[in-house]
Short mmCIF file of C-alpha atoms in Angstrom, two decimals:
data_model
loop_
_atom_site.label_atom_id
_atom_site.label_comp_id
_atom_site.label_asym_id
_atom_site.label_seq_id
_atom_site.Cartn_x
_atom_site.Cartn_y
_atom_site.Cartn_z
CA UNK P 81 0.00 0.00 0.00
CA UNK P 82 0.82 3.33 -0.76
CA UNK P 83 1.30 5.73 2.13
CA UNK P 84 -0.35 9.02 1.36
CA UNK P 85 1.61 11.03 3.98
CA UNK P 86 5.02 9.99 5.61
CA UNK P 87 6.08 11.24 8.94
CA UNK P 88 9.33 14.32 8.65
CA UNK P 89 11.96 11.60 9.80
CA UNK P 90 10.95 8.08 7.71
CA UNK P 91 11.19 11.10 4.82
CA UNK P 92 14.86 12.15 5.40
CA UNK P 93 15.64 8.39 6.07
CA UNK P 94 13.83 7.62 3.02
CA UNK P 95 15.85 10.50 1.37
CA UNK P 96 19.24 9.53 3.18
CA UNK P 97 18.92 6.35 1.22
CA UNK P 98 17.82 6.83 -2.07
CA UNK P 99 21.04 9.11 -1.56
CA UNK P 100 23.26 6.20 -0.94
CA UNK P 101 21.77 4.36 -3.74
CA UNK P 102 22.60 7.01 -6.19
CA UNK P 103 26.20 6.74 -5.55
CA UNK P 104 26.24 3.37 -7.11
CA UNK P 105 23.67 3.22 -9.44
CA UNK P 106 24.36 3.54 -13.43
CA UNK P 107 22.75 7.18 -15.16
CA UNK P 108 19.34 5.88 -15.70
CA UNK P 109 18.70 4.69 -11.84
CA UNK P 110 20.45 7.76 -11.21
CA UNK P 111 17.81 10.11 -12.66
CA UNK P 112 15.09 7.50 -11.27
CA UNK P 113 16.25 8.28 -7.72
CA UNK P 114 16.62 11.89 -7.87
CA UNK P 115 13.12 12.30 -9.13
CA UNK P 116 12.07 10.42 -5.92
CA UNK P 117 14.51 12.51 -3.88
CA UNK P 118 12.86 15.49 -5.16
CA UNK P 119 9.50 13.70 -4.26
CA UNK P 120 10.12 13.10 -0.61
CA UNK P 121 12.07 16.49 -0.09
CA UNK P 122 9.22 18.67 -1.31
CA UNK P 123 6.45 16.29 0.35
CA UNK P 124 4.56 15.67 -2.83
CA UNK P 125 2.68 12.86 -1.39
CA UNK P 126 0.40 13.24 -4.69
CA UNK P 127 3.49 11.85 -6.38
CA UNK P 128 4.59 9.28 -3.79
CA UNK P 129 3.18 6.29 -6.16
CA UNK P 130 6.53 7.19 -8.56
CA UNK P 131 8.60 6.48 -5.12
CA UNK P 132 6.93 3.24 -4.05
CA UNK P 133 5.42 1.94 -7.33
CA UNK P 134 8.11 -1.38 -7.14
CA UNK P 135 6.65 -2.78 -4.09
CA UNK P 136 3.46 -4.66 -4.16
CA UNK P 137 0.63 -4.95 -1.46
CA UNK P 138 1.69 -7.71 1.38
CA UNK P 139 0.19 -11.05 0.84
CA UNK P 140 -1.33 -11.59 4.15
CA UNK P 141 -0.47 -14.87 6.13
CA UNK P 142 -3.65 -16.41 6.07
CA UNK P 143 -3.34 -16.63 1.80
CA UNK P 144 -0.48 -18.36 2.48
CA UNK P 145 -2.08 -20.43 4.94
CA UNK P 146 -4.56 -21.65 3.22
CA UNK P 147 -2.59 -22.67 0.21
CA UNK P 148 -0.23 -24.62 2.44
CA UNK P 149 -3.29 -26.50 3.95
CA UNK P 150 -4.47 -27.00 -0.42
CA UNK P 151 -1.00 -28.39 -1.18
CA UNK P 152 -1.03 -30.88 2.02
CA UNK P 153 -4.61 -31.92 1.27
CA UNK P 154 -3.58 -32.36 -2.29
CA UNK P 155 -0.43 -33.81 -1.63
CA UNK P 156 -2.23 -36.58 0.88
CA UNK P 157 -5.41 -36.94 -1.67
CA UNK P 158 -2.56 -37.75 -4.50
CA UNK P 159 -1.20 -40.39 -2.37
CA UNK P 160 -3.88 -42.08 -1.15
CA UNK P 161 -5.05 -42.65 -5.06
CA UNK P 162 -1.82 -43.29 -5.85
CA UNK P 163 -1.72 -46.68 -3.61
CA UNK P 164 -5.62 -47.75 -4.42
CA UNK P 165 -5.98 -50.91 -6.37
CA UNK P 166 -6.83 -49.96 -10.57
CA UNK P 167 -10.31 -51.01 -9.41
CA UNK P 168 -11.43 -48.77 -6.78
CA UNK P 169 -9.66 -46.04 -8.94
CA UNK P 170 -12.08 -47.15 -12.09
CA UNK P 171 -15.45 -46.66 -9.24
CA UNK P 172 -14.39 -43.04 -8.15
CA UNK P 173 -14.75 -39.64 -10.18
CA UNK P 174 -11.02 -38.51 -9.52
CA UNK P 175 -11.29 -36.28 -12.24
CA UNK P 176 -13.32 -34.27 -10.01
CA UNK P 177 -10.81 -33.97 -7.25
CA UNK P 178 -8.11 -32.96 -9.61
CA UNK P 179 -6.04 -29.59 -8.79
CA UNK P 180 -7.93 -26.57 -10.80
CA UNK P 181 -5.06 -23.90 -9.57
CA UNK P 182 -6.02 -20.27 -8.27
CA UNK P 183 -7.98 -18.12 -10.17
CA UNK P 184 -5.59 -15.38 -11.21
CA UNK P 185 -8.43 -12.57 -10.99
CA UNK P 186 -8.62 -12.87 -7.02
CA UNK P 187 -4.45 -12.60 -7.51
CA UNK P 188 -2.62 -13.18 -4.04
CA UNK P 189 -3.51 -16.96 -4.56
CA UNK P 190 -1.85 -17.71 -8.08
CA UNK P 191 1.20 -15.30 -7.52
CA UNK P 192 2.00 -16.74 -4.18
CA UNK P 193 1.53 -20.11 -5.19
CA UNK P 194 3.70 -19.08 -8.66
CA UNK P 195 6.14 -17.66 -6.40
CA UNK P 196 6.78 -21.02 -3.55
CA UNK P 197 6.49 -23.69 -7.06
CA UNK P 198 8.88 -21.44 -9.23
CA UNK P 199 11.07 -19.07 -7.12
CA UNK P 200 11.04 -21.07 -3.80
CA UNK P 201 11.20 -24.49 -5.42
CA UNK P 202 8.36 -25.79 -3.16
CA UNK P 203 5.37 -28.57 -3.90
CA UNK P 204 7.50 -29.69 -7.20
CA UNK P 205 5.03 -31.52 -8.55
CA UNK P 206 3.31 -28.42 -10.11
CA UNK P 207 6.40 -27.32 -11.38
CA UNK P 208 5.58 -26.72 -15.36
CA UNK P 209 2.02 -27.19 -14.66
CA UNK P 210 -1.23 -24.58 -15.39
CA UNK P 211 -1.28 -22.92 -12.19
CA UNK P 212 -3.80 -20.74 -13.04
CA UNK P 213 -7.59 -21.46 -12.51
CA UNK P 214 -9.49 -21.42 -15.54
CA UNK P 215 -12.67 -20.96 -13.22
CA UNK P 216 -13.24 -18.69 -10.03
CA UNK P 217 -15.22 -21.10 -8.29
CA UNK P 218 -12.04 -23.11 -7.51
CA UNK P 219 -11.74 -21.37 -4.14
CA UNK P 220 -15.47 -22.72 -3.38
CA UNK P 221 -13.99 -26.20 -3.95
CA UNK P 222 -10.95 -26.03 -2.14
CA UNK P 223 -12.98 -24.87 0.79
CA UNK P 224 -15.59 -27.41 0.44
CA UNK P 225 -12.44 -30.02 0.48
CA UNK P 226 -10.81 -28.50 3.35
CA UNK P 227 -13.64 -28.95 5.20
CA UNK P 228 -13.48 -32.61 4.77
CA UNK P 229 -9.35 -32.89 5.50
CA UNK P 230 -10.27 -30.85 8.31
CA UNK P 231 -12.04 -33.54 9.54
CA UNK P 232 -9.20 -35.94 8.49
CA UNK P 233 -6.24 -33.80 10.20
CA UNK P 234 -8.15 -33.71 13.84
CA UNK P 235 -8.84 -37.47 13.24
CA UNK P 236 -4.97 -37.35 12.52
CA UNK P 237 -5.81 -39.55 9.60
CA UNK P 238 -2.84 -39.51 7.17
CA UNK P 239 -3.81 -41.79 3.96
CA UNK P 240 -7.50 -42.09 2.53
CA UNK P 241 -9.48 -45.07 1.87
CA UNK P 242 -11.18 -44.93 -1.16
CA UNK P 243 -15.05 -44.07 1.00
CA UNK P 244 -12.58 -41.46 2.52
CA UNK P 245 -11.83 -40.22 -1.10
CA UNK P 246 -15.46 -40.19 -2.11
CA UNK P 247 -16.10 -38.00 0.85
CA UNK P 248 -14.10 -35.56 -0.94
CA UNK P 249 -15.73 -36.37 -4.42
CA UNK P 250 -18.90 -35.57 -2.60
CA UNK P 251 -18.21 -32.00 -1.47
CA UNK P 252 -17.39 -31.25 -4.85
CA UNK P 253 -20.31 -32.98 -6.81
CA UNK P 254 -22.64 -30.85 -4.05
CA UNK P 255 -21.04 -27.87 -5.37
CA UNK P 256 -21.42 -28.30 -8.87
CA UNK P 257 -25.05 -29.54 -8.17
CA UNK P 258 -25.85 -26.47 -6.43
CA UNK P 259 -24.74 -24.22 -9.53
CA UNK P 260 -26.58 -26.08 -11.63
CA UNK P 261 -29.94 -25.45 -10.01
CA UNK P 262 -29.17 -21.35 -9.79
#
């Protein structure tokens, strides 16, 4: 977020070190940074967007949160199919637990889960997968799921059955029947 007024001393600080910058930055940075010297020195908080425009709103912790409780659902749903027999994989609708990714429209979601598969090398099996939802009613399915692993993680269950699979296929079907009737 943008501040629209800075306090007299986070200004000179601010100042003090777009100052030390300048020293070792190349001509083009170098005109960047006195423009934003100029900025804070003269107080033009109308103008303070050209000073912070690099930084990006924080992703709160609870985004992040939540995505680490999709992966390790995921992660444990993946595994549990994984070791089912062909035939109890051939009487399920996995297709309908598969992962959609995050709609990129609500944002946080997709860039932070973008960021921890490509920049922080985390949950590697989406690495050079869609990431991005191609529906924004994924988020309504995640938490319909998560309601169910809830369930799971205080039963401290770690691997599904396939009726604890079809638990999950069930939340899902119940969404897509109620979206159907509206």
């Amino acid at each position: 977020m943008i501040p629209e007024s800075i306090p007299l001393l986070e200004r000179q600080i601010l100042i003090n070190q777009c100052k030390i910058l300048y020293l070792n930055s190349d001509e083009k940075e170098r005109e960047i940074l006195e423009r934003r010297i100029e900025i804070l020195e003269k107080g033009y908080t109308g103008l303070y967007p050209k000073v912070f425009n690099t930084l990006y709103d924080e992703v709160p912790i609870s985004v992040y949160n939540e995505i680490s409780d999709i992966m390790r659902m995921y992660s444990r749903i993946n595994e549990s199919i994984r070791l089912l027999s062909d035939s109890d994989k051939e009487l399920l609708d996995l297709a309908s637990l598969e992962f959609e990714g995050f709609d990129a429209d609500s944002g946080m979601y997709y860039y932070m889960m973008s960021y921890l598969v490509d920049r922080m090398d985390e949950h590697g099996e989406y690495k050079g997968r869609q990431l991005k939802a191609h529906s924004s009613s994924c988020m309504i399915k995640y938490g319909k799921m998560l309601s169910v692993f809830s369930d799971y993680e205080s039963s401290e269950k770690l691997e599904y059955s396939s009726s604890d699979l079809q638990k999950f296929i069930d939340s899902v079907v119940a969404i897509n029947e109620l979206s159907k009737t509206e």
